[in-house]
CSV table of C-alpha atoms in Angstrom, one decimal:
chain,number,residue,atom,x,y,z
A,1,MET,CA,-15.9,-4.7,33.8
A,2,ASN,CA,-18.5,-3.0,31.7
A,3,GLN,CA,-19.7,-3.5,28.4
A,4,PHE,CA,-19.8,-1.0,25.9
A,5,GLU,CA,-20.8,-1.2,22.4
A,6,ALA,CA,-19.7,1.3,20.1
A,7,LYS,CA,-21.1,1.8,16.3
A,8,VAL,CA,-18.0,3.1,14.3
A,9,SER,CA,-19.1,5.2,10.6
A,10,ILE,CA,-15.7,5.5,8.3
A,11,ARG,CA,-16.1,7.8,5.3
A,12,LEU,CA,-14.2,9.2,2.5
A,13,ARG,CA,-12.9,12.5,3.0
A,14,PRO,CA,-15.1,15.2,0.5
A,15,SER,CA,-12.3,15.5,-1.2
A,16,VAL,CA,-11.3,11.9,-1.9
A,17,LEU,CA,-13.6,10.7,-5.4
A,18,ASP,CA,-15.6,8.0,-4.6
A,19,PRO,CA,-16.1,6.0,-7.7
A,20,ALA,CA,-18.0,3.1,-6.1
A,21,GLY,CA,-20.4,5.7,-5.3
A,22,GLU,CA,-20.7,7.2,-8.3
A,23,ALA,CA,-21.1,3.7,-10.1
A,24,ILE,CA,-24.1,3.9,-7.1
A,25,LYS,CA,-25.6,6.8,-7.8
A,26,SER,CA,-25.2,6.0,-11.6
A,27,ALA,CA,-27.5,2.5,-10.6
A,28,ALA,CA,-29.9,4.8,-8.3
A,29,SER,CA,-31.3,7.1,-11.6
A,30,LYS,CA,-31.5,4.2,-13.5
A,31,LEU,CA,-33.6,2.9,-10.8
A,32,GLY,CA,-35.9,5.8,-11.4
A,33,VAL,CA,-34.8,7.4,-8.8
A,34,GLU,CA,-33.9,10.9,-9.9
A,35,GLY,CA,-32.7,14.1,-8.1
A,36,ILE,CA,-29.6,12.7,-6.3
A,37,ASN,CA,-27.0,15.3,-6.0
A,38,SER,CA,-25.0,13.4,-4.0
A,39,LEU,CA,-23.7,9.1,-3.3
A,40,ARG,CA,-20.8,8.5,-1.1
A,41,ILE,CA,-20.2,5.1,-0.1
A,42,GLY,CA,-18.4,4.3,3.5
A,43,LYS,CA,-18.3,1.9,6.3
A,44,LEU,CA,-19.8,1.2,9.2
A,45,ILE,CA,-17.7,-0.9,12.0
A,46,GLU,CA,-20.1,-2.5,15.5
A,47,VAL,CA,-17.8,-2.9,18.2
A,48,ASN,CA,-18.3,-5.0,21.6
A,49,LEU,CA,-15.8,-4.4,24.4
A,50,GLU,CA,-15.2,-4.7,27.3
A,51,ALA,CA,-14.2,-1.2,29.7
A,52,LYS,CA,-13.8,-0.5,33.3
A,53,GLU,CA,-15.8,3.0,32.7
A,54,GLU,CA,-16.7,4.9,29.1
A,55,LYS,CA,-13.7,6.8,29.5
A,56,GLU,CA,-11.3,3.4,28.4
A,57,ALA,CA,-14.1,2.3,26.2
A,58,LYS,CA,-13.8,5.2,24.3
A,59,GLU,CA,-9.5,5.2,24.7
A,60,LYS,CA,-9.8,1.6,22.9
A,61,ILE,CA,-12.6,3.0,20.2
A,62,GLU,CA,-10.1,6.2,19.2
A,63,LEU,CA,-6.9,4.0,19.6
A,64,LEU,CA,-9.1,1.5,17.1
A,65,CYS,CA,-10.2,4.0,14.7
A,66,ASP,CA,-6.9,5.6,14.6
A,67,ARG,CA,-4.4,3.1,13.7
A,68,LEU,CA,-6.7,1.1,11.9
A,69,PHE,CA,-9.9,0.8,11.2
A,70,ALA,CA,-9.6,4.4,9.2
A,71,ASN,CA,-6.4,5.7,6.9
A,72,LYS,CA,-6.6,9.4,7.8
A,73,VAL,CA,-5.0,10.1,4.8
A,74,ILE,CA,-8.4,9.6,2.5
A,75,GLU,CA,-10.6,9.2,5.8
A,76,ASP,CA,-12.5,10.5,8.6
A,77,PHE,CA,-14.8,8.8,11.5
A,78,ASP,CA,-16.5,9.8,14.0
A,79,TYR,CA,-18.4,6.9,16.9
A,80,ASP,CA,-21.4,6.6,19.2
A,81,LEU,CA,-20.5,4.6,22.2
A,82,LYS,CA,-23.5,3.3,24.5
A,83,ASP,CA,-23.2,1.4,27.9
A,84,VAL,CA,-24.8,-1.8,27.6
A,85,ASN,CA,-25.0,-3.1,31.1
A,86,GLU,CA,-28.3,-4.3,32.5
B,1,MET,CA,27.9,-11.3,-4.8
B,2,SER,CA,26.9,-15.4,-4.4
B,3,ASP,CA,25.9,-14.4,-0.9
B,4,PHE,CA,23.6,-12.1,-1.2
B,5,ILE,CA,20.5,-13.1,-0.2
B,6,VAL,CA,16.8,-11.5,-1.5
B,7,GLY,CA,13.7,-12.1,1.5
B,8,ILE,CA,10.7,-12.0,0.1
B,9,VAL,CA,7.7,-11.9,2.1
B,10,VAL,CA,4.9,-14.2,2.2
B,11,PHE,CA,1.4,-12.8,3.7
B,12,PRO,CA,-1.7,-14.9,3.3
B,13,GLY,CA,-3.2,-13.7,0.3
B,14,SER,CA,0.3,-12.8,-1.3
B,15,ASN,CA,0.4,-14.7,-5.4
B,16,CYS,CA,3.3,-12.5,-6.8
B,17,ASP,CA,5.8,-13.8,-4.4
B,18,ARG,CA,6.7,-17.2,-6.3
B,19,ASP,CA,6.9,-15.2,-9.5
B,20,MET,CA,9.6,-13.0,-7.8
B,21,VAL,CA,11.4,-16.2,-7.0
B,22,TRP,CA,11.6,-16.7,-10.8
B,23,ALA,CA,12.3,-13.3,-11.9
B,24,LEU,CA,14.9,-13.0,-9.2
B,25,GLU,CA,16.8,-16.9,-9.1
B,26,GLY,CA,15.6,-17.7,-12.8
B,27,CYS,CA,16.5,-14.5,-14.6
B,28,LEU,CA,19.3,-12.8,-12.2
B,29,GLY,CA,20.8,-15.7,-10.1
B,30,ILE,CA,19.8,-13.9,-7.0
B,31,LYS,CA,19.8,-15.9,-4.5
B,32,THR,CA,16.1,-15.7,-2.2
B,33,LYS,CA,14.4,-17.1,0.8
B,34,PHE,CA,10.8,-17.2,1.7
B,35,ILE,CA,10.0,-15.5,4.7
B,36,TRP,CA,6.0,-16.4,6.5
B,37,HIS,CA,5.2,-12.3,7.9
B,38,GLU,CA,4.9,-13.6,11.4
B,39,SER,CA,8.5,-14.4,11.8
B,40,SER,CA,10.0,-11.2,13.0
B,41,ASP,CA,13.8,-12.7,12.3
B,42,ILE,CA,15.3,-11.0,9.0
B,43,THR,CA,18.6,-11.8,10.3
B,44,GLY,CA,20.6,-13.0,7.2
B,45,VAL,CA,18.6,-11.4,4.9
B,46,ASP,CA,20.0,-8.5,2.7
B,47,SER,CA,17.0,-6.8,1.0
B,48,ILE,CA,13.1,-7.7,1.3
B,49,VAL,CA,10.3,-7.9,-1.4
B,50,LEU,CA,6.7,-7.5,-0.4
B,51,PRO,CA,5.5,-8.8,-3.2
B,52,GLY,CA,1.7,-8.5,-4.7
B,53,GLY,CA,-1.5,-10.3,-4.1
B,54,PHE,CA,-4.4,-9.6,-1.7
B,55,SER,CA,-3.0,-9.9,2.3
B,56,PHE,CA,-5.7,-11.1,4.3
B,57,GLY,CA,-8.2,-10.6,1.8
B,58,ASP,CA,-7.6,-7.0,1.2
B,59,TYR,CA,-10.3,-6.7,4.1
B,60,LEU,CA,-11.0,-3.0,5.8
B,61,ARG,CA,-8.0,-1.8,2.7
B,62,CYS,CA,-5.4,-3.2,1.2
B,63,GLY,CA,-2.7,-3.5,3.3
B,64,ALA,CA,-3.9,-2.5,6.3
B,65,VAL,CA,-4.5,-5.7,8.4
B,66,ALA,CA,-0.8,-6.9,7.0
B,67,ARG,CA,0.6,-3.5,8.6
B,68,PHE,CA,0.3,-5.5,12.0
B,69,SER,CA,2.3,-8.7,10.7
B,70,PRO,CA,5.6,-9.1,13.0
B,71,LEU,CA,7.5,-8.9,10.3
B,72,ILE,CA,6.3,-5.5,9.4
B,73,ASN,CA,7.3,-4.3,12.8
B,74,SER,CA,11.0,-5.8,12.5
B,75,LEU,CA,11.2,-3.3,9.2
B,76,ASN,CA,11.8,-0.1,11.0
B,77,ASP,CA,15.3,-1.9,12.0
B,78,PHE,CA,15.9,-3.2,8.9
B,79,VAL,CA,15.4,-0.1,6.7
B,80,LYS,CA,17.6,2.3,9.1
B,81,THR,CA,20.4,0.5,8.4
B,82,GLY,CA,20.5,1.3,4.6
B,83,ARG,CA,19.4,-1.9,3.6
B,84,ARG,CA,16.5,-1.9,0.6
B,85,VAL,CA,12.9,-2.8,0.3
B,86,ILE,CA,10.8,-3.0,-2.4
B,87,GLY,CA,6.9,-2.9,-2.2
B,88,ILE,CA,5.2,-4.1,-5.5
B,89,CYS,CA,1.7,-3.9,-5.6
B,90,ASN,CA,0.0,-4.9,-2.5
B,91,GLY,CA,3.6,-4.2,-1.0
B,92,PHE,CA,3.4,-0.7,-2.1
B,93,GLN,CA,-0.4,-0.8,-0.1
B,94,ILE,CA,0.8,-2.2,2.6
B,95,LEU,CA,4.1,0.6,2.9
B,96,THR,CA,1.9,3.4,2.8
B,97,GLU,CA,-0.4,1.6,5.7
B,98,SER,CA,2.4,1.0,8.1
B,99,GLY,CA,3.5,4.7,7.2
B,100,PHE,CA,7.1,3.7,5.6
B,101,LEU,CA,5.8,6.0,2.3
B,102,PRO,CA,3.4,8.7,2.3
B,103,GLY,CA,-0.1,8.7,0.5
B,104,VAL,CA,-2.3,5.9,0.2
B,105,LEU,CA,-3.5,3.6,-2.7
B,106,THR,CA,-7.5,3.2,-3.1
B,107,THR,CA,-10.0,2.2,-5.7
B,108,ASN,CA,-9.2,3.0,-9.5
B,109,LYS,CA,-11.1,6.4,-10.9
B,110,ASN,CA,-12.9,4.0,-13.1
B,111,LEU,CA,-13.3,0.7,-11.6
B,112,ASP,CA,-11.5,-1.3,-13.3
B,113,PHE,CA,-9.6,-4.1,-12.5
B,114,ILE,CA,-6.5,-3.1,-14.6
B,115,CYS,CA,-4.2,-5.8,-16.4
B,116,ASN,CA,-1.9,-4.0,-19.0
B,117,ASP,CA,1.0,-2.8,-19.7
B,118,THR,CA,2.0,0.9,-19.3
B,119,GLU,CA,4.6,3.7,-20.0
B,120,LEU,CA,6.1,5.0,-17.0
B,121,GLU,CA,8.4,8.2,-17.0
B,122,ILE,CA,11.5,7.6,-14.1
B,123,ILE,CA,11.3,10.9,-12.3
B,124,THR,CA,14.3,9.9,-9.5
B,125,SER,CA,17.6,8.6,-9.7
B,126,LYS,CA,17.4,8.6,-6.0
B,127,GLY,CA,18.6,5.3,-4.5
B,128,ASN,CA,19.3,4.5,-8.2
B,129,TRP,CA,16.7,2.1,-8.4
B,130,PHE,CA,16.3,2.8,-12.1
B,131,ASN,CA,18.4,3.1,-15.0
B,132,SER,CA,19.1,6.6,-15.4
B,133,SER,CA,20.0,6.7,-19.4
B,134,ASN,CA,16.5,5.7,-20.2
B,135,ASN,CA,13.5,8.0,-19.7
B,136,LYS,CA,10.7,5.8,-19.5
B,137,LEU,CA,10.1,2.6,-19.1
B,138,LYS,CA,7.3,-0.2,-19.9
B,139,LEU,CA,5.5,-2.3,-17.4
B,140,PRO,CA,2.7,-4.2,-16.7
B,141,ILE,CA,0.3,-3.0,-14.0
B,142,ALA,CA,-2.5,-5.4,-12.4
B,143,HIS,CA,-4.8,-3.8,-9.7
B,144,GLY,CA,-8.5,-2.5,-8.8
B,145,GLU,CA,-6.8,-0.4,-5.9
B,146,GLY,CA,-4.2,1.1,-7.5
B,147,ARG,CA,-5.0,4.9,-7.4
B,148,TYR,CA,-2.3,6.8,-5.4
B,149,PHE,CA,-3.4,9.6,-3.7
B,150,CYS,CA,-1.8,12.1,-1.3
B,151,ASP,CA,-2.7,15.7,-0.8
B,152,GLU,CA,-1.1,19.1,-2.3
B,153,ASP,CA,1.1,19.2,0.9
B,154,THR,CA,2.1,15.4,0.8
B,155,PHE,CA,3.2,15.9,-3.1
B,156,LYS,CA,5.1,19.3,-2.5
B,157,GLU,CA,7.1,17.3,0.3
B,158,LEU,CA,7.5,14.6,-2.4
B,159,SER,CA,8.4,17.1,-5.2
B,160,ASP,CA,10.7,18.9,-3.1
B,161,ASN,CA,12.9,15.7,-2.0
B,162,ASP,CA,13.0,14.4,-4.8
B,163,LEU,CA,10.8,11.3,-4.1
B,164,ILE,CA,8.1,10.5,-6.5
B,165,ALA,CA,10.1,7.4,-8.6
B,166,LEU,CA,7.6,7.0,-11.6
B,167,ARG,CA,5.0,8.7,-13.5
B,168,TYR,CA,2.5,6.9,-15.5
B,169,LEU,CA,2.5,8.6,-19.2
B,170,ASN,CA,-1.6,7.7,-19.2
B,171,ASN,CA,-2.6,7.7,-15.6
B,172,PRO,CA,-5.2,4.8,-16.2
B,173,ASN,CA,-6.3,4.4,-12.0
B,174,GLY,CA,-6.8,8.4,-11.3
B,175,SER,CA,-3.5,9.0,-9.4
B,176,SER,CA,-2.8,11.6,-7.8
B,177,TYR,CA,-0.5,13.7,-10.2
B,178,ASP,CA,0.2,10.6,-12.2
B,179,ILE,CA,1.9,9.0,-9.6
B,180,ALA,CA,3.0,5.3,-9.6
B,181,GLY,CA,5.8,4.9,-7.6
B,182,VAL,CA,7.5,6.6,-4.8
B,183,ILE,CA,10.6,6.4,-2.6
B,184,ASN,CA,11.6,6.9,1.3
B,185,LYS,CA,13.9,10.4,2.0
B,186,LYS,CA,16.8,7.6,2.8
B,187,GLY,CA,16.4,6.2,-0.7
B,188,ASN,CA,16.4,2.7,0.1
B,189,VAL,CA,12.6,1.8,0.5
B,190,LEU,CA,10.9,2.1,-3.3
B,191,GLY,CA,6.7,1.3,-3.2
B,192,LEU,CA,5.1,0.7,-6.7
B,193,MET,CA,2.1,-0.4,-8.4
B,194,PRO,CA,4.1,-2.0,-11.4
B,195,HIS,CA,5.0,-5.2,-11.6
B,196,PRO,CA,9.0,-5.4,-12.2
B,197,GLU,CA,8.9,-9.2,-11.6
B,198,ARG,CA,6.5,-9.3,-14.2
B,199,ALA,CA,9.2,-8.3,-17.2
B,200,CYS,CA,12.2,-9.5,-16.9
B,201,ASP,CA,12.2,-11.4,-20.0
B,202,SER,CA,12.0,-10.2,-23.9
B,203,SER,CA,10.0,-13.6,-24.4
B,204,LEU,CA,7.7,-12.9,-22.3
B,205,GLY,CA,6.6,-9.2,-23.3
B,206,GLY,CA,9.7,-6.8,-22.0
B,207,ASN,CA,12.7,-6.8,-19.4
B,208,ASP,CA,12.5,-3.5,-17.9
B,209,GLY,CA,11.7,-5.1,-14.6
B,210,LEU,CA,15.3,-6.3,-14.4
B,211,PHE,CA,17.7,-3.2,-13.5
B,212,THR,CA,15.1,-2.3,-10.7
B,213,LEU,CA,15.3,-6.1,-9.1
B,214,LYS,CA,19.4,-6.1,-9.6
B,215,SER,CA,19.3,-3.0,-7.6
B,216,LEU,CA,18.1,-4.7,-4.9
B,217,LEU,CA,21.4,-5.9,-4.4
B,218,GLU,CA,22.4,-2.2,-3.9
B,219,PHE,CA,23.3,-0.7,-0.5
B,220,SER,CA,21.7,3.0,0.2
């Protein structure tokens, strides 16, 4: 078995309002940082997994993203997959 | 009807399960039974309540982890028989996450946790979940993530099939198209953010929830 590391990003779809992002945006301007046009909050999930090969690791991550990590009604996902075998 | 049993599913983090017993047994004389979410045995249960709360701490998304409970897996066959399922608040979130109902529930527009009575309009008579002699209801809501979201295509499907159960009159949380509750096409699965079990005694502020809970005794 080979070791893989995946970094999965989950983002709210552009059409979905992000009230938490809006709140942080307003805090950013209170901090004195001007010029922020948009600020949206997502999630980063780091997964360390075993698989025979990269194709299998990819299948596992895609299943996780599709069925568990993201709700595709409101969220998009993408990921980076790295072979971490020494 | 005395042998009729309503199963109340208990997840780690459920907190309206006991309120539901009070409403069903105390106010309506309907027998109930708690079912731990890890059980998939729902034989002998005539209808099911997914109560409110914070199942699995609402981690990842509300209802996202609960949907993988063995009980939710066995719910599909239960629903196909025509027996009734109601998901309230967190229960509604679980029903959307598991695909029994369309759409999703996400963070309230104003980020507030809203705990208030809310005025609702009854939209569908399908499934006979609401008293059709009234157009309006007053039920309490208590949620931070109750903003119903669906896209235009889903809304069209909901409208065309008469699947919108309730709409807010003042839309406190920013829900798409003011939607507070939806049903499935067969009419035997209802999900709603307001809490009918908290409106079952006029001395506690109203009894508009009684009809909906009593309708668990029906068969679609």
